[in-house]
Short mmCIF file of C-alpha atoms in Angstrom, two decimals:
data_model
loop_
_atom_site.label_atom_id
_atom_site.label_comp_id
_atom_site.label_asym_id
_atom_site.label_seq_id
_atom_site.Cartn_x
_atom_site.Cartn_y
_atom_site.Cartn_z
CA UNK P 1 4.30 31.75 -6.22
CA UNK P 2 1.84 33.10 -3.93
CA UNK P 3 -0.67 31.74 -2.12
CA UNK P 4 -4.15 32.93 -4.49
CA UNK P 5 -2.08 31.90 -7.51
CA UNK P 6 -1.76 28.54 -5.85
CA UNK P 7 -5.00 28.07 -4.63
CA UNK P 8 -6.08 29.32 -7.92
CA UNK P 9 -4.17 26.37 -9.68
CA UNK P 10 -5.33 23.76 -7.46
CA UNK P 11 -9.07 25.14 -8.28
CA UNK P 12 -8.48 24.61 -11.39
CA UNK P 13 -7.45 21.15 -11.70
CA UNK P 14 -10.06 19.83 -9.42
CA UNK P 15 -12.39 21.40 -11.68
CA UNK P 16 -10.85 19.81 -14.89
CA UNK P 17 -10.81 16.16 -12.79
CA UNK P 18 -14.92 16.78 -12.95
CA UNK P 19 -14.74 17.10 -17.08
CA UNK P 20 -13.00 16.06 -19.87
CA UNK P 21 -12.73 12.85 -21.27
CA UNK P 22 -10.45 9.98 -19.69
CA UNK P 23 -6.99 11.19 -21.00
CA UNK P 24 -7.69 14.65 -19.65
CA UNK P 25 -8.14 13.71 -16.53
CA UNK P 26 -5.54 11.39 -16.60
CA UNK P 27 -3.29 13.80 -17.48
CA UNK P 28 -4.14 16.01 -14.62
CA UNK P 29 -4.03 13.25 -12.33
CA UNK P 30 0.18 12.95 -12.70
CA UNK P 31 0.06 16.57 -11.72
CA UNK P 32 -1.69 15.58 -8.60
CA UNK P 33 0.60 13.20 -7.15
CA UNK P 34 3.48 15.57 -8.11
CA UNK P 35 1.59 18.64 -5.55
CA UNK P 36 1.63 18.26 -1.92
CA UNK P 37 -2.43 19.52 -1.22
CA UNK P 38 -4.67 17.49 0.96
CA UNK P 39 -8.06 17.87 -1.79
CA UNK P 40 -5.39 17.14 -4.55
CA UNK P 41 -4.76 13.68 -2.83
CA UNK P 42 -8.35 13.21 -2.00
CA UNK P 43 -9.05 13.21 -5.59
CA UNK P 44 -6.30 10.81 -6.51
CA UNK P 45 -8.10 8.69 -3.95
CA UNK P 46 -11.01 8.70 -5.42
CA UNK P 47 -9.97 8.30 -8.64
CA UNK P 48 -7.43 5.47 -7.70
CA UNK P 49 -11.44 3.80 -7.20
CA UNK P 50 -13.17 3.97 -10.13
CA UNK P 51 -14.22 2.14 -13.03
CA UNK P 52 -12.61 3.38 -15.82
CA UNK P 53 -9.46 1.79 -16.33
CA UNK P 54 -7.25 4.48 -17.49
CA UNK P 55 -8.22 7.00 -15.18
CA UNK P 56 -7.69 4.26 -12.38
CA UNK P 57 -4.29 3.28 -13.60
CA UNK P 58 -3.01 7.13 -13.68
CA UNK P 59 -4.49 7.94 -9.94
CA UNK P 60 -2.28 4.48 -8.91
CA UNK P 61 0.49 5.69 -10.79
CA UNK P 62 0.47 8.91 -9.37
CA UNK P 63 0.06 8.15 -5.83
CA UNK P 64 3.06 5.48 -5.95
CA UNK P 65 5.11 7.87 -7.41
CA UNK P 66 3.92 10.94 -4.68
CA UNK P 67 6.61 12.30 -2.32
CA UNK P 68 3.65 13.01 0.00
CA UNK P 69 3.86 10.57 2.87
CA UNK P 70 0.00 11.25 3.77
CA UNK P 71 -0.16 9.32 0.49
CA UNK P 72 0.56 5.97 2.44
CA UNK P 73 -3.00 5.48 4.03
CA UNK P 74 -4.40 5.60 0.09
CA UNK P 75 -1.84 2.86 -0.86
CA UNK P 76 -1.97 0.99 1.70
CA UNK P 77 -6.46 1.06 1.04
CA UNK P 78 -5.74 -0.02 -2.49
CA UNK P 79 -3.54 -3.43 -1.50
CA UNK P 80 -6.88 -4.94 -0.65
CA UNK P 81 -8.68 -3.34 -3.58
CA UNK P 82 -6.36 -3.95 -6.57
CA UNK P 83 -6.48 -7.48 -8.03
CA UNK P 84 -4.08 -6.53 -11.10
CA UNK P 85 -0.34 -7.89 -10.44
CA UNK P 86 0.87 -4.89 -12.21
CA UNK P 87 -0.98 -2.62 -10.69
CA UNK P 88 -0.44 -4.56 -7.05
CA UNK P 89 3.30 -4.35 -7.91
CA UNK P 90 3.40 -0.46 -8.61
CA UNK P 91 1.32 -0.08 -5.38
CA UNK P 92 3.86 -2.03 -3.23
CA UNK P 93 6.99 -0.41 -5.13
CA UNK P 94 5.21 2.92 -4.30
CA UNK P 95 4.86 2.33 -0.30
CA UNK P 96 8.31 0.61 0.00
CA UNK P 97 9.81 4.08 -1.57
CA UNK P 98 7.67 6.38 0.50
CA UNK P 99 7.69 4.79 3.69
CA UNK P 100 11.62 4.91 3.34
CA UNK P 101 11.62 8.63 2.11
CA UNK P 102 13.06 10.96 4.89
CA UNK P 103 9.93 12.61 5.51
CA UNK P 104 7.95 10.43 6.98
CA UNK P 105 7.85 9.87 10.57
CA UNK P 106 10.33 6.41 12.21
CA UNK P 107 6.48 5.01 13.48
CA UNK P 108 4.29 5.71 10.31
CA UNK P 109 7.24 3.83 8.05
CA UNK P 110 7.64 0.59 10.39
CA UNK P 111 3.47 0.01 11.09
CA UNK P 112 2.85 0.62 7.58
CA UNK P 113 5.40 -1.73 5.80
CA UNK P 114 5.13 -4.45 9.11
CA UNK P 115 1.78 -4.16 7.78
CA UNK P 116 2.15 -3.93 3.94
CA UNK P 117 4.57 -7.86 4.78
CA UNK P 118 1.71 -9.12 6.48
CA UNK P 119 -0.55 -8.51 3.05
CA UNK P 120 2.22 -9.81 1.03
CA UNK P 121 1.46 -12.33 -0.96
CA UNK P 122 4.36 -12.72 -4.08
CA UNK P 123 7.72 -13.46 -3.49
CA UNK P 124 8.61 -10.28 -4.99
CA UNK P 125 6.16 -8.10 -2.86
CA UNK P 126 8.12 -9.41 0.82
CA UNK P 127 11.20 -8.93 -1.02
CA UNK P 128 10.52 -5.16 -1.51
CA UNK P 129 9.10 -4.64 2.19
CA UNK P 130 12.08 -6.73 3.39
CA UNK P 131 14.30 -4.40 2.22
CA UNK P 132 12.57 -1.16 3.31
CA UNK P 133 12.27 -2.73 6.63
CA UNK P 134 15.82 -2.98 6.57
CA UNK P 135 15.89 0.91 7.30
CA UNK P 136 13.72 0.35 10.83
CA UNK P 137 16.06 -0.06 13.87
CA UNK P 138 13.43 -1.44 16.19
CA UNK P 139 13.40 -4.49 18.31
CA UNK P 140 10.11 -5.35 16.81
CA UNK P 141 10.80 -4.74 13.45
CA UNK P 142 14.00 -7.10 13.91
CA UNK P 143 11.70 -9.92 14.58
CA UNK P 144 9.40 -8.89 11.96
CA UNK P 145 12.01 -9.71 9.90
CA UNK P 146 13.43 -12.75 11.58
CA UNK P 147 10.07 -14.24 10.88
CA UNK P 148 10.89 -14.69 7.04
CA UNK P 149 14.11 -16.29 8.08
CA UNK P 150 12.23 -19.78 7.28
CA UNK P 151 10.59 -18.62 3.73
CA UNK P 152 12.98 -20.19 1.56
CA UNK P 153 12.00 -17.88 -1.45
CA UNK P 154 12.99 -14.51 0.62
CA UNK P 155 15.36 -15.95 2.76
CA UNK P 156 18.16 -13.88 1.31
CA UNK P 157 16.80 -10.70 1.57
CA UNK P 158 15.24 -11.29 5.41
CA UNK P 159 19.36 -12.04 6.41
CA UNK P 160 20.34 -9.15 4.57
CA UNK P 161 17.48 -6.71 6.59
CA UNK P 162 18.11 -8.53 9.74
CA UNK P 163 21.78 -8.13 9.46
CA UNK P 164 21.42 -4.00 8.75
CA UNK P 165 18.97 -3.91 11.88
CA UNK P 166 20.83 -5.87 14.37
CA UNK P 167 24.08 -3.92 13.51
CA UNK P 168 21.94 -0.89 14.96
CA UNK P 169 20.62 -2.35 17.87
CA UNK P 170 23.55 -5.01 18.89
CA UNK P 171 24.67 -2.58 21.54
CA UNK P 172 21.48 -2.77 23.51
CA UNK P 173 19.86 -6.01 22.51
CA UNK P 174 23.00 -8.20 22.45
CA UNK P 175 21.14 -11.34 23.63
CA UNK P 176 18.29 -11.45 21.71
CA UNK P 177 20.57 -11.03 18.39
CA UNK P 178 23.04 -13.57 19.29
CA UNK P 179 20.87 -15.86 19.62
CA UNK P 180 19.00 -15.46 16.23
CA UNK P 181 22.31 -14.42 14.52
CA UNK P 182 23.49 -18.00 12.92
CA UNK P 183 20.46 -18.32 11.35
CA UNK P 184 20.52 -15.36 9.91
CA UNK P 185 24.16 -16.25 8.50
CA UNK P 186 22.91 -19.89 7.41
CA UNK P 187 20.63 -18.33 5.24
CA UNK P 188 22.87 -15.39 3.93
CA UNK P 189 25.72 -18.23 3.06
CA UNK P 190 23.10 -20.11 1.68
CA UNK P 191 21.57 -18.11 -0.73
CA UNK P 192 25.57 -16.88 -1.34
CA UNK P 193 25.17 -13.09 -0.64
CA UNK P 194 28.09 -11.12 -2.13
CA UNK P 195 30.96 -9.64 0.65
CA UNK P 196 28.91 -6.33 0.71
CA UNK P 197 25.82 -8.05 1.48
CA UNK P 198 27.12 -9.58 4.45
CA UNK P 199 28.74 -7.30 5.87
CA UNK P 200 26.09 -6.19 8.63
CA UNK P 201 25.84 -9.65 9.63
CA UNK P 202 30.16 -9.34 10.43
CA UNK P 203 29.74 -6.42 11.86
CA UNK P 204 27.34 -8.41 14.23
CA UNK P 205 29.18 -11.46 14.63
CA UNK P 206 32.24 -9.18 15.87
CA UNK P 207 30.49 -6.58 17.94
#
């Protein structure tokens, strides 16, 4: 496709986001988050803002489900801005996804889901940072993670992310992991993590 046809297309449905009724629109917001185009996300931003409810619920929709990691900043905006659960949980399922996707840069995933923990409220929100975290081989994202050694609730999924970290950084940060590593595996036997689970934390105990 070339490049009028495309700008041409992207005209168009910013023009049809200013009319229509509410399913229109919504309609035309799911192509948005599917299109990588900065006015495109703008838009979903916007919408992701408003009043009406099912125009709001399609720009959420469609900017958890984008591939576009410039998407993140939007989500992360609506944490603080979205008091529906179900809407809350889409928006944290939608940055633990893209902040793991392989396009977006090492420092943009770890500050945006040490940050999207830190606003986690639900069980089930840490438990879906927890395990995105789990793909951040940092020191400091380690003991991000060792910090929700002690929450009972997402204890299991805290040893299971600190186990696939440490196994990354054992080499170079053997003290620091030793020393945190049979608490990690107190809470993994604890919460009775299947043989696949633990592995990381054997492959730590044994490096």
């Amino acid at each position: 496709k070339d490049a009028l046809s495309y700008n041409i297309e992207i005209k168009g449905i910013l023009n049809g986001l200013n009319r229509g009724d509410a399913a229109f629109r919504s309609a035309l917001l799911g192509v948005c988050g599917s299109v990588r185009n900065t006015a495109l996300l703008q838009a979903l931003d916007r919408a992701a803002r408003e009043a009406d409810g099912t125009v709001k619920d399609a720009a959420i929709q469609a900017l958890a489900a984008s591939e576009n990691p410039e998407a993140l900043p939007c989500l992360m905006n609506l944490l603080s801005n979205t008091p529906g659960l179900t809407q809350k949980d889409i928006v944290f399922r939608g940055i633990a996804r893209l902040a793991s996707g392989k396009d977006t840069e090492a420092a943009l995933r770890e500050e945006t889901l040490t940050r999207a923990l830190a606003l986690a409220e639900r069980p089930e929100e840490k438990r879906l940072i927890l395990g995105a975290l789990s793909g951040c081989p940092t020191l400091s994202a380690l003991k991000t993670v060792e910090a929700q050694l002690d929450t009972a609730e997402v204890a299991a999924e805290a040893a299971v992310a600190w186990g696939k970290i440490a196994r990354e950084l054992v080499q170079t940060h053997r003290d620091e992991i030793s020393a945190v590593a049979p608490k990690a595996i107190a809470a993994a036997k604890k919460a009775e993590l299947p043989k696949a689970a633990m592995q990381p934390l054997a492959d730590v105990r044994k490096a």
